[in-house]
Short mmCIF file of C-alpha atoms in Angstrom, two decimals:
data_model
loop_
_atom_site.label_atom_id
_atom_site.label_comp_id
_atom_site.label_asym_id
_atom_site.label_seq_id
_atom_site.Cartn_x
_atom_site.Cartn_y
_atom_site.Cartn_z
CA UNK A 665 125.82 139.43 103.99
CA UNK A 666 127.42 135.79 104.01
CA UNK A 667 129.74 135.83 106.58
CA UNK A 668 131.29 132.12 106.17
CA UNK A 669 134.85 132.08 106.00
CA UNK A 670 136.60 130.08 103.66
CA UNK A 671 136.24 126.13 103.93
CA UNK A 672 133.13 127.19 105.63
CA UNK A 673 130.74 126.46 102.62
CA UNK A 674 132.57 122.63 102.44
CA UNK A 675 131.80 121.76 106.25
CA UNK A 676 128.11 123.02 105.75
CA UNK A 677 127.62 120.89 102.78
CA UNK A 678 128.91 118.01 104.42
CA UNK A 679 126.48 118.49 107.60
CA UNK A 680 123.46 119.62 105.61
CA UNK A 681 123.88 116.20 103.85
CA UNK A 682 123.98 114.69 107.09
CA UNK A 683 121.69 115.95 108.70
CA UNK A 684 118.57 114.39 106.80
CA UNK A 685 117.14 111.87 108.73
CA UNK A 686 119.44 108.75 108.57
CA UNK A 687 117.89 105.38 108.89
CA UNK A 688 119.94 102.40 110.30
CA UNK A 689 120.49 99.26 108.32
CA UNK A 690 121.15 95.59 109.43
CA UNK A 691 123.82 94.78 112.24
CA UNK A 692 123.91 91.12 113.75
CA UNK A 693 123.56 90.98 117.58
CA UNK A 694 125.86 87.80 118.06
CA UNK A 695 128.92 87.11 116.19
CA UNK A 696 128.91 84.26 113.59
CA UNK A 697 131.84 82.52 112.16
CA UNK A 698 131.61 81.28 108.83
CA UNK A 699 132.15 77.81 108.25
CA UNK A 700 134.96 78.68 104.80
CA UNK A 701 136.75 81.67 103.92
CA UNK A 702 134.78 81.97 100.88
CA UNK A 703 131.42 82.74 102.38
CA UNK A 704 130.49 86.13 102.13
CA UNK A 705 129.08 88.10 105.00
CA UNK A 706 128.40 91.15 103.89
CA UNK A 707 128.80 93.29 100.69
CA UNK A 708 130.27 97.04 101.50
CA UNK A 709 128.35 99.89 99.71
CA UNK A 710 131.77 100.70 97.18
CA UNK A 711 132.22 104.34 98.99
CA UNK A 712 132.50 102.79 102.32
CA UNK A 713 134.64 99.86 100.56
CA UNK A 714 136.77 102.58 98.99
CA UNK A 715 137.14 104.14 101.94
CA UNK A 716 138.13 101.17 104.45
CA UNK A 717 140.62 100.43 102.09
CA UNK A 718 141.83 104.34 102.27
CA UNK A 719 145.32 104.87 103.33
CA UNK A 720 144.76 105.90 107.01
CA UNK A 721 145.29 109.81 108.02
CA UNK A 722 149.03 109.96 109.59
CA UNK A 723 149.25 110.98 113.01
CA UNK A 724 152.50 112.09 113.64
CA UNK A 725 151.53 115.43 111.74
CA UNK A 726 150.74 118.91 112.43
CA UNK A 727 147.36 118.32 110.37
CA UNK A 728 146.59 115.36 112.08
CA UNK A 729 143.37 116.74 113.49
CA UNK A 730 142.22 117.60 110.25
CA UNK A 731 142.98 114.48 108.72
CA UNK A 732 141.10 112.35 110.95
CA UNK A 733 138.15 115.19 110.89
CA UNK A 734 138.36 114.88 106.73
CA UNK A 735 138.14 110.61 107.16
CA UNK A 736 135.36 110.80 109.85
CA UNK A 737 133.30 113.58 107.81
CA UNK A 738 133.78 110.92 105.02
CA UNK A 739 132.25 107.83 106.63
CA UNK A 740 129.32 109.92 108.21
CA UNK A 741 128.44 110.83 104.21
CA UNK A 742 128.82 107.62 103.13
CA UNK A 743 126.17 106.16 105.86
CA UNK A 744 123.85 109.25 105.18
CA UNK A 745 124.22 107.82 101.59
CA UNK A 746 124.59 104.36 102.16
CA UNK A 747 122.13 104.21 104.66
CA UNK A 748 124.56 102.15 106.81
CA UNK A 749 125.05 102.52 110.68
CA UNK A 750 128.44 100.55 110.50
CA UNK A 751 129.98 104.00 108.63
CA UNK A 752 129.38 105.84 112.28
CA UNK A 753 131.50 103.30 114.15
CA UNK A 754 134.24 104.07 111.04
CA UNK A 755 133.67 107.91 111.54
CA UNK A 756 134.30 107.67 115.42
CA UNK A 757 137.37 105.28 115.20
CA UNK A 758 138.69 107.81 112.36
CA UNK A 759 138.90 110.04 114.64
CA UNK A 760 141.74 108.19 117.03
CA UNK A 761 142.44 110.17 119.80
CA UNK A 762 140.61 113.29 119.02
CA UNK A 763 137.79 110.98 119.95
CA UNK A 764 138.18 111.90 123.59
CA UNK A 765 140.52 115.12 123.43
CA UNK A 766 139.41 118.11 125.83
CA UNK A 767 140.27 120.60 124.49
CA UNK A 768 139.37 119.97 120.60
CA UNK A 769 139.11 122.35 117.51
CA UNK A 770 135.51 123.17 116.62
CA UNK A 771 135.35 121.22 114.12
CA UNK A 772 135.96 117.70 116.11
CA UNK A 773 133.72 118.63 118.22
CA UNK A 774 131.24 119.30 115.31
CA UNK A 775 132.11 115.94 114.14
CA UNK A 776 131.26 113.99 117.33
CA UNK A 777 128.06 115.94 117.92
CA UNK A 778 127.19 114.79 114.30
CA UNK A 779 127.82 110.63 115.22
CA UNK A 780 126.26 111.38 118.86
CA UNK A 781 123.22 112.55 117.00
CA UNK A 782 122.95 109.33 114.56
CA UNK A 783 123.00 107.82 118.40
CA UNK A 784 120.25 109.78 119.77
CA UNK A 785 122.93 110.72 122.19
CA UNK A 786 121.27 114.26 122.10
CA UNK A 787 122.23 115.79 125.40
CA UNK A 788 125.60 114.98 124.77
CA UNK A 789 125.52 116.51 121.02
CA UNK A 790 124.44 119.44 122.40
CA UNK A 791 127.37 119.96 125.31
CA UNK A 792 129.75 119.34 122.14
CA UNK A 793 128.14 121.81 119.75
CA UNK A 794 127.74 124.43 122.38
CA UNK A 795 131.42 124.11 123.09
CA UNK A 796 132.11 124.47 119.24
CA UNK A 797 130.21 127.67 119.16
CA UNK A 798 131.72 129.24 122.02
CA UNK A 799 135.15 128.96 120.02
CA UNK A 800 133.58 129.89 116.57
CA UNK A 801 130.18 131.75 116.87
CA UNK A 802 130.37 132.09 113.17
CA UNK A 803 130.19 128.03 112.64
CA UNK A 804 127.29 127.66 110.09
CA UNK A 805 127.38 124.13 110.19
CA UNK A 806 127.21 123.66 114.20
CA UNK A 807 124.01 126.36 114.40
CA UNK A 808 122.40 123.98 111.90
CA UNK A 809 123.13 121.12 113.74
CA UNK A 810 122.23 122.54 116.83
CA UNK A 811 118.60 123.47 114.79
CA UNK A 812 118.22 119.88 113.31
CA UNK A 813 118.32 118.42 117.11
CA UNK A 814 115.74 120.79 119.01
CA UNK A 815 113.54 120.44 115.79
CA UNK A 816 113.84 116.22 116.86
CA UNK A 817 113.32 116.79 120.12
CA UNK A 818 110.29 119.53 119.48
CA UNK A 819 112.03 122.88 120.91
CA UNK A 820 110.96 125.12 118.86
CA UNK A 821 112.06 128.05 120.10
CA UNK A 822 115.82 126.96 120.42
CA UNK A 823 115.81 125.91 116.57
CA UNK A 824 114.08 129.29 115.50
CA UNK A 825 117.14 131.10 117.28
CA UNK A 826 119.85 128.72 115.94
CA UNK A 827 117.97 129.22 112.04
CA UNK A 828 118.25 132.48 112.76
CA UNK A 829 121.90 132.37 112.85
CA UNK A 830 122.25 130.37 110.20
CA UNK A 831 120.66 132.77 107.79
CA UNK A 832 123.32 135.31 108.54
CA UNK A 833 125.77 132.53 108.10
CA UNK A 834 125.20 130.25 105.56
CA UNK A 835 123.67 130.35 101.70
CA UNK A 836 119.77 131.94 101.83
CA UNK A 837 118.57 128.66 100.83
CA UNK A 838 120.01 126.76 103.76
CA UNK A 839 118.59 129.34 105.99
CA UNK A 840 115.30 129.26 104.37
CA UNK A 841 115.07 125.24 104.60
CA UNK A 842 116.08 125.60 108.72
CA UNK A 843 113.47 128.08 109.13
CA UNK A 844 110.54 126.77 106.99
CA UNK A 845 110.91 123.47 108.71
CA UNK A 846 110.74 125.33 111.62
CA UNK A 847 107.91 127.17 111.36
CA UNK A 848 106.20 123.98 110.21
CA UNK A 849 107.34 122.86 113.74
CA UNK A 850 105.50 125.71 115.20
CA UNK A 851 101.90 125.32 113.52
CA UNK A 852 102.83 128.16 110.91
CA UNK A 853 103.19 125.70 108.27
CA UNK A 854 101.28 128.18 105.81
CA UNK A 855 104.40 130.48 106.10
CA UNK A 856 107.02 128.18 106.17
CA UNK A 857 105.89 126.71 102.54
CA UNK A 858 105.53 130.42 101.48
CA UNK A 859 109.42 131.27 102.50
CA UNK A 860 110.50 127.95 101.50
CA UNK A 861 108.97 128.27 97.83
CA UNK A 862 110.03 131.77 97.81
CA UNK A 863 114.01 130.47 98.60
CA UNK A 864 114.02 127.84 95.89
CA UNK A 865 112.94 130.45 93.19
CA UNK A 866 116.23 132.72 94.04
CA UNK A 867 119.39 131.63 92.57
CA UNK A 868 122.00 129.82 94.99
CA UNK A 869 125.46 128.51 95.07
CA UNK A 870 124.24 125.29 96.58
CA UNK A 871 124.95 121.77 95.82
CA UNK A 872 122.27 119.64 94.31
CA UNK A 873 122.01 117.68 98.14
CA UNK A 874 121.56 120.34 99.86
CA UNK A 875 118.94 121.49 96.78
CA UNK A 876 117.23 117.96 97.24
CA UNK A 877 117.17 118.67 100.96
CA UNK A 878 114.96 121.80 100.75
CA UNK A 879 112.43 120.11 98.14
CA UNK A 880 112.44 117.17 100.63
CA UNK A 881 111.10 119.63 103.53
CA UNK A 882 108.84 121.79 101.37
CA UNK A 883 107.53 118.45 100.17
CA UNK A 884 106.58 117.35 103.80
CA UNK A 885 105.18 120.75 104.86
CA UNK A 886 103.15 120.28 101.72
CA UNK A 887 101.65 116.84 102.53
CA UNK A 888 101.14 117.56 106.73
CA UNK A 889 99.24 120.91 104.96
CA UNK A 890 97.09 118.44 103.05
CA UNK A 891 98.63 119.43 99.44
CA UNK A 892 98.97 115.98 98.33
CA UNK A 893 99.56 116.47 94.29
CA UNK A 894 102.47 119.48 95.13
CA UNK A 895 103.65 117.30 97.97
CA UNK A 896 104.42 114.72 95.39
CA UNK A 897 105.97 117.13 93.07
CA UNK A 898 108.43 118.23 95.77
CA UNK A 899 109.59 115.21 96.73
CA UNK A 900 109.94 113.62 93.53
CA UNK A 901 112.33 116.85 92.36
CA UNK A 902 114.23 115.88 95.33
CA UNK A 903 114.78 112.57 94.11
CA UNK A 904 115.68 113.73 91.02
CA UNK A 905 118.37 115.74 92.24
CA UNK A 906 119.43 112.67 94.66
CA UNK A 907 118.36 109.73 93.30
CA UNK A 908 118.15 106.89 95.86
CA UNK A 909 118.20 109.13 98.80
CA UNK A 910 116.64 107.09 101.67
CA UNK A 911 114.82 109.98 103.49
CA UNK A 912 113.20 111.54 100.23
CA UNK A 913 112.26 107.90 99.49
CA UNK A 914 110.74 107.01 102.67
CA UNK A 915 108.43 110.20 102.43
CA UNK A 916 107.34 109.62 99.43
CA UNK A 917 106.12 106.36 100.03
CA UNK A 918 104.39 107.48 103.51
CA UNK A 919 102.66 110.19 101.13
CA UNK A 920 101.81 107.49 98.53
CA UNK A 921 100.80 105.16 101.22
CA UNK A 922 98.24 107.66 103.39
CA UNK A 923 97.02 108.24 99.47
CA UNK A 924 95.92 105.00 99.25
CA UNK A 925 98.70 103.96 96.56
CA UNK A 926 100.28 100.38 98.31
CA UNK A 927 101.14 98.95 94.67
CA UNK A 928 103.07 102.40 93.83
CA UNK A 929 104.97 101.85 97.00
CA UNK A 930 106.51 98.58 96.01
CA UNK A 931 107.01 99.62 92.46
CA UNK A 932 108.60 103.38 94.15
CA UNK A 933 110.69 100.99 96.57
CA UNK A 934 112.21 98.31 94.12
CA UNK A 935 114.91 96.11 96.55
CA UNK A 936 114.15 98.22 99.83
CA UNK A 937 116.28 95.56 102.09
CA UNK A 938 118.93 97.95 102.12
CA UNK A 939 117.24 100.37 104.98
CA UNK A 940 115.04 98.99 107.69
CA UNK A 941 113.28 102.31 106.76
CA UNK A 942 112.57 101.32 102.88
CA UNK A 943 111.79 97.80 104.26
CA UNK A 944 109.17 99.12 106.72
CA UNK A 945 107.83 100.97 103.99
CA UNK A 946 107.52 97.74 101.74
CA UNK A 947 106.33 95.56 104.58
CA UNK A 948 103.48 97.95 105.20
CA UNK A 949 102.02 97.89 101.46
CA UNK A 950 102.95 94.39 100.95
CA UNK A 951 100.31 93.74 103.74
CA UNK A 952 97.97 96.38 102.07
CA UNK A 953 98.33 94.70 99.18
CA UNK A 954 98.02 91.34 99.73
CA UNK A 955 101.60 90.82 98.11
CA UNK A 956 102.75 86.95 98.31
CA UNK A 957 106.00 88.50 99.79
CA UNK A 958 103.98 90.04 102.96
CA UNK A 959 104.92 87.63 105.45
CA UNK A 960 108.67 87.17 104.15
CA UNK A 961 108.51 90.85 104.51
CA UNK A 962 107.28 90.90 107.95
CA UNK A 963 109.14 88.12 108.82
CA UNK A 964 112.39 90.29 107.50
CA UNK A 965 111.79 93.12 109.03
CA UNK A 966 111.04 91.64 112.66
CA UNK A 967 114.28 89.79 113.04
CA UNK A 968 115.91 93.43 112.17
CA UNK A 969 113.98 94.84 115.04
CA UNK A 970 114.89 91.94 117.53
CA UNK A 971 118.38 92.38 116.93
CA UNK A 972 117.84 96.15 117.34
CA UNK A 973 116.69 95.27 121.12
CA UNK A 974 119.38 92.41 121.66
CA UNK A 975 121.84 95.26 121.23
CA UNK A 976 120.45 97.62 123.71
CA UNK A 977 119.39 100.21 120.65
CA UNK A 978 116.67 102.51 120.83
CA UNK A 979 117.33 104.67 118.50
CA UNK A 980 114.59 103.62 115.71
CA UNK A 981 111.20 103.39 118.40
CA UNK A 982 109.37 105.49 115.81
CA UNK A 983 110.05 102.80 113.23
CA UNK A 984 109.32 100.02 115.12
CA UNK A 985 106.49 101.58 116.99
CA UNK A 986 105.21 101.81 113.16
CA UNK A 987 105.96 98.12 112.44
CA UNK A 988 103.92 96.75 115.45
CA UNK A 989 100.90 98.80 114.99
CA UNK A 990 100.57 98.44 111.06
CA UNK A 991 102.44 95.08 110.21
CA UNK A 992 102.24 92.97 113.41
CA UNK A 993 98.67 94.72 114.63
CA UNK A 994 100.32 94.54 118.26
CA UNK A 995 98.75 97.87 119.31
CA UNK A 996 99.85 98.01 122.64
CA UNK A 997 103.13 96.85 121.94
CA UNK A 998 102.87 99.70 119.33
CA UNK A 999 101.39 102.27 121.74
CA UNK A 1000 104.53 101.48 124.56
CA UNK A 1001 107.12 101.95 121.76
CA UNK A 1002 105.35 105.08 120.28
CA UNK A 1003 105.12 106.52 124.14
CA UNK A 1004 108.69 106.24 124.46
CA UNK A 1005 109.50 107.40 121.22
CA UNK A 1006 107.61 110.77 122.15
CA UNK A 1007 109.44 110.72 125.18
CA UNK A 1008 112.77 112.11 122.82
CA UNK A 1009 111.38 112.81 119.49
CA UNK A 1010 108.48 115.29 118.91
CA UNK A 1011 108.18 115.87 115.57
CA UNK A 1012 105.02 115.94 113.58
CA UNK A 1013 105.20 112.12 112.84
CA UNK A 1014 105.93 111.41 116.20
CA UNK A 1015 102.69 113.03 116.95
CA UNK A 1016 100.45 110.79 114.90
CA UNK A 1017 102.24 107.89 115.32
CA UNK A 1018 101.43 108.55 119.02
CA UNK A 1019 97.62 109.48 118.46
CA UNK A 1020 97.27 106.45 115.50
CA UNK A 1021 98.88 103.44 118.70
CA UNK A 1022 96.40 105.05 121.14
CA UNK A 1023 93.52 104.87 118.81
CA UNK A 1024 94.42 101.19 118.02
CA UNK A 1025 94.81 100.28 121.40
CA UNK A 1026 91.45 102.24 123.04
CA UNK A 1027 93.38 104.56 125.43
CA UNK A 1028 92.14 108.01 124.88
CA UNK A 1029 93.99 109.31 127.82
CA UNK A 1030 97.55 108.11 126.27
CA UNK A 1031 96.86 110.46 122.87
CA UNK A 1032 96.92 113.48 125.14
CA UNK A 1033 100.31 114.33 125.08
CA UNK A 1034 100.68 113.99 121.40
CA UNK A 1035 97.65 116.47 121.15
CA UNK A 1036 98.64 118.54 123.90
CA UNK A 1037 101.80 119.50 121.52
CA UNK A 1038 99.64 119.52 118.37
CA UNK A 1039 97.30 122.14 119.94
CA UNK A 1040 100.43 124.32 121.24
CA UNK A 1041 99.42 126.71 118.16
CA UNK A 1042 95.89 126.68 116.55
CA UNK A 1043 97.49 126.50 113.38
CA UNK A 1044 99.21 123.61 113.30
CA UNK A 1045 98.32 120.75 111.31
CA UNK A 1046 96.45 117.54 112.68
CA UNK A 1047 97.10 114.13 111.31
#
């Protein structure tokens, strides 16, 4: 029986939307002043424009907590859609003073896990969500959260119990998506495709992003399982139900790319500058390709990374880890980033991204924790 209490089904949209992996786009490290007014920066996505422009919440009111929670959820959907890191510095300053408060309704706290998470900040997610639960068990969107975090970091165990609330809490899809992933997590990716497929066939109150994340994860449990046609399918239907999504878009191309498909890619990809995600993508079958653009690309996408490091951000290792080992053909510059990107991320690409730098760099003995995790259950996949 759904249990969610009204406005529940909102919040868990908003989070499931979130949730899918965000990407961070371009930020200068030093400041530049423009030499006349006229020169233009920077170009807002228009939700984010629309929304900086917003009247701001008032804070002299008894809502005033849910105001700023309402602006802050609004900026963290706009950089899940927008693919823009600048929208989590918006969310937190929407928030004001509830930034800080102690105590705070479950549903700040909820919100600051959410722009902690975007910041790897995953310890200190996780003391804010398990505060929000002890006020509100029955908060659908913290449990999944709380799920989407020890899936990053590889605890399996805490996501299968924090899926397992959700499915009492939330719409059976959403539950099915937490789990499947899950189990794909755990080596039993046979049976998460099974539930996952079963979930999608069952009709649902769900919005079409939410929808478009399930197809996403069935379509990457399909390609680690070596179903490379179906994988396609999946992830394509996602797209179709959110067109332009960034994470959707980036798996598609990885699938296209490990299929041998580099001039798809660029074709799939179109403009990628937006996301240093869709960019890495490009670069890498640009270089496949031969493309004229290669080096531009390359050239691009390593001044993104530099000021990534001149900022003291190490929140995208996997992605650069990726960019030195198959654009720059540093492979132990690759194999350091990849090592420390396993150090707080163990997820399946993690994994091979781990076992791929080691390979390239002729150190057997640094693939062993990748396969050390790989082999927890027979089952699971190998790259």
């Amino acid at each position: 029986m759904n249990r969610v209490r009204p406005g529940k089904r909102l919040i868990v949209a908003a989070t499931i939307a979130a949730t899918m992996f965000c990407f961070a786009a371009r930020a200068r490290a030093a400041a530049h002043v423009p030499a006349r007014d006229d020169i233009v920066l920077a170009t807002l996505p228009p939700l984010l424009l629309a929304m900086r422009t917003a009247p701001a919440p008032q804070a002299d009111t008894a809502r005033a907590w849910r105001d700023a929670v309402a602006a802050a959820r609004g900026y963290i959907e706009a950089g899940r859609s927008s693919s823009d890191p600048r929208a989590y510095g918006y969310a937190q300053a929407a928030l004001g003073p509830w930034w800080s408060a102690d105590p705070a309704p479950p549903e700040v706290l909820v919100t600051r896990a959410r722009i902690l998470q975007f910041r790897h900040e995953f310890a200190a997610a996780l003391t804010q969500l398990e505060a929000a639960l002890r006020a509100d068990p029955f908060a659908a969107d913290a449990w999944l959260l709380t799920a989407s975090i020890a899936q990053t970091q590889g605890h399996a165990q805490a996501a299968r119990s924090a899926c397992l609330n959700l499915l009492r809490l939330a719409d059976g899809l959403v539950g099915a998506t937490c789990s499947a992933a899950n189990a794909a997590l755990e080596g039993r990716g046979e049976q998460g495709q099974a539930l996952l497929e079963r979930a999608l066939n069952v009709p649902s109150a769900v919005t079409p992003a939410q929808r478009a994340w399930a197809w996403t994860v069935l379509g990457e449990i399909r390609a680690q399982r070596g179903a490379a046609a179906p994988a396609e399918a999946a992830l394509r239907e996602a797209l179709r139900l959110s067109p332009g999504e960034v994470y959707p878009l980036a798996a598609l191309a990885d699938l296209l790319l490990d299929g041998g498909r580099a001039g798809e890619v660029r074709a799939l990809l179109g403009d990628a500058t937006r996301a240093d995600a869709l960019l890495l993508r490009a670069a890498i079958a640009a270089k496949r390709s031969g493309d004229a653009d290669a080096a531009q690309l390359r050239t691009m996408l390593g001044e993104r990374f530099a000021e990534t490091r001149a900022r003291d951000d190490a929140t995208h290792l996997r992605e650069e880890a990726r960019f030195a080992l198959e654009v720059d053909g540093d492979a132990a510059r690759a194999l350091e980033l990849a090592q420390r990107n396993f150090a707080t991320q163990k997820e399946y690409a993690d994994a091979r991204l781990l076992l791929a730098a080691a390979q390239a760099a002729g150190d057997a003995s640094a693939a062993q924790p990748a396969l050390a995790w790989l082999r927890r259950d027979t089952a699971k996949p190998t790259p």
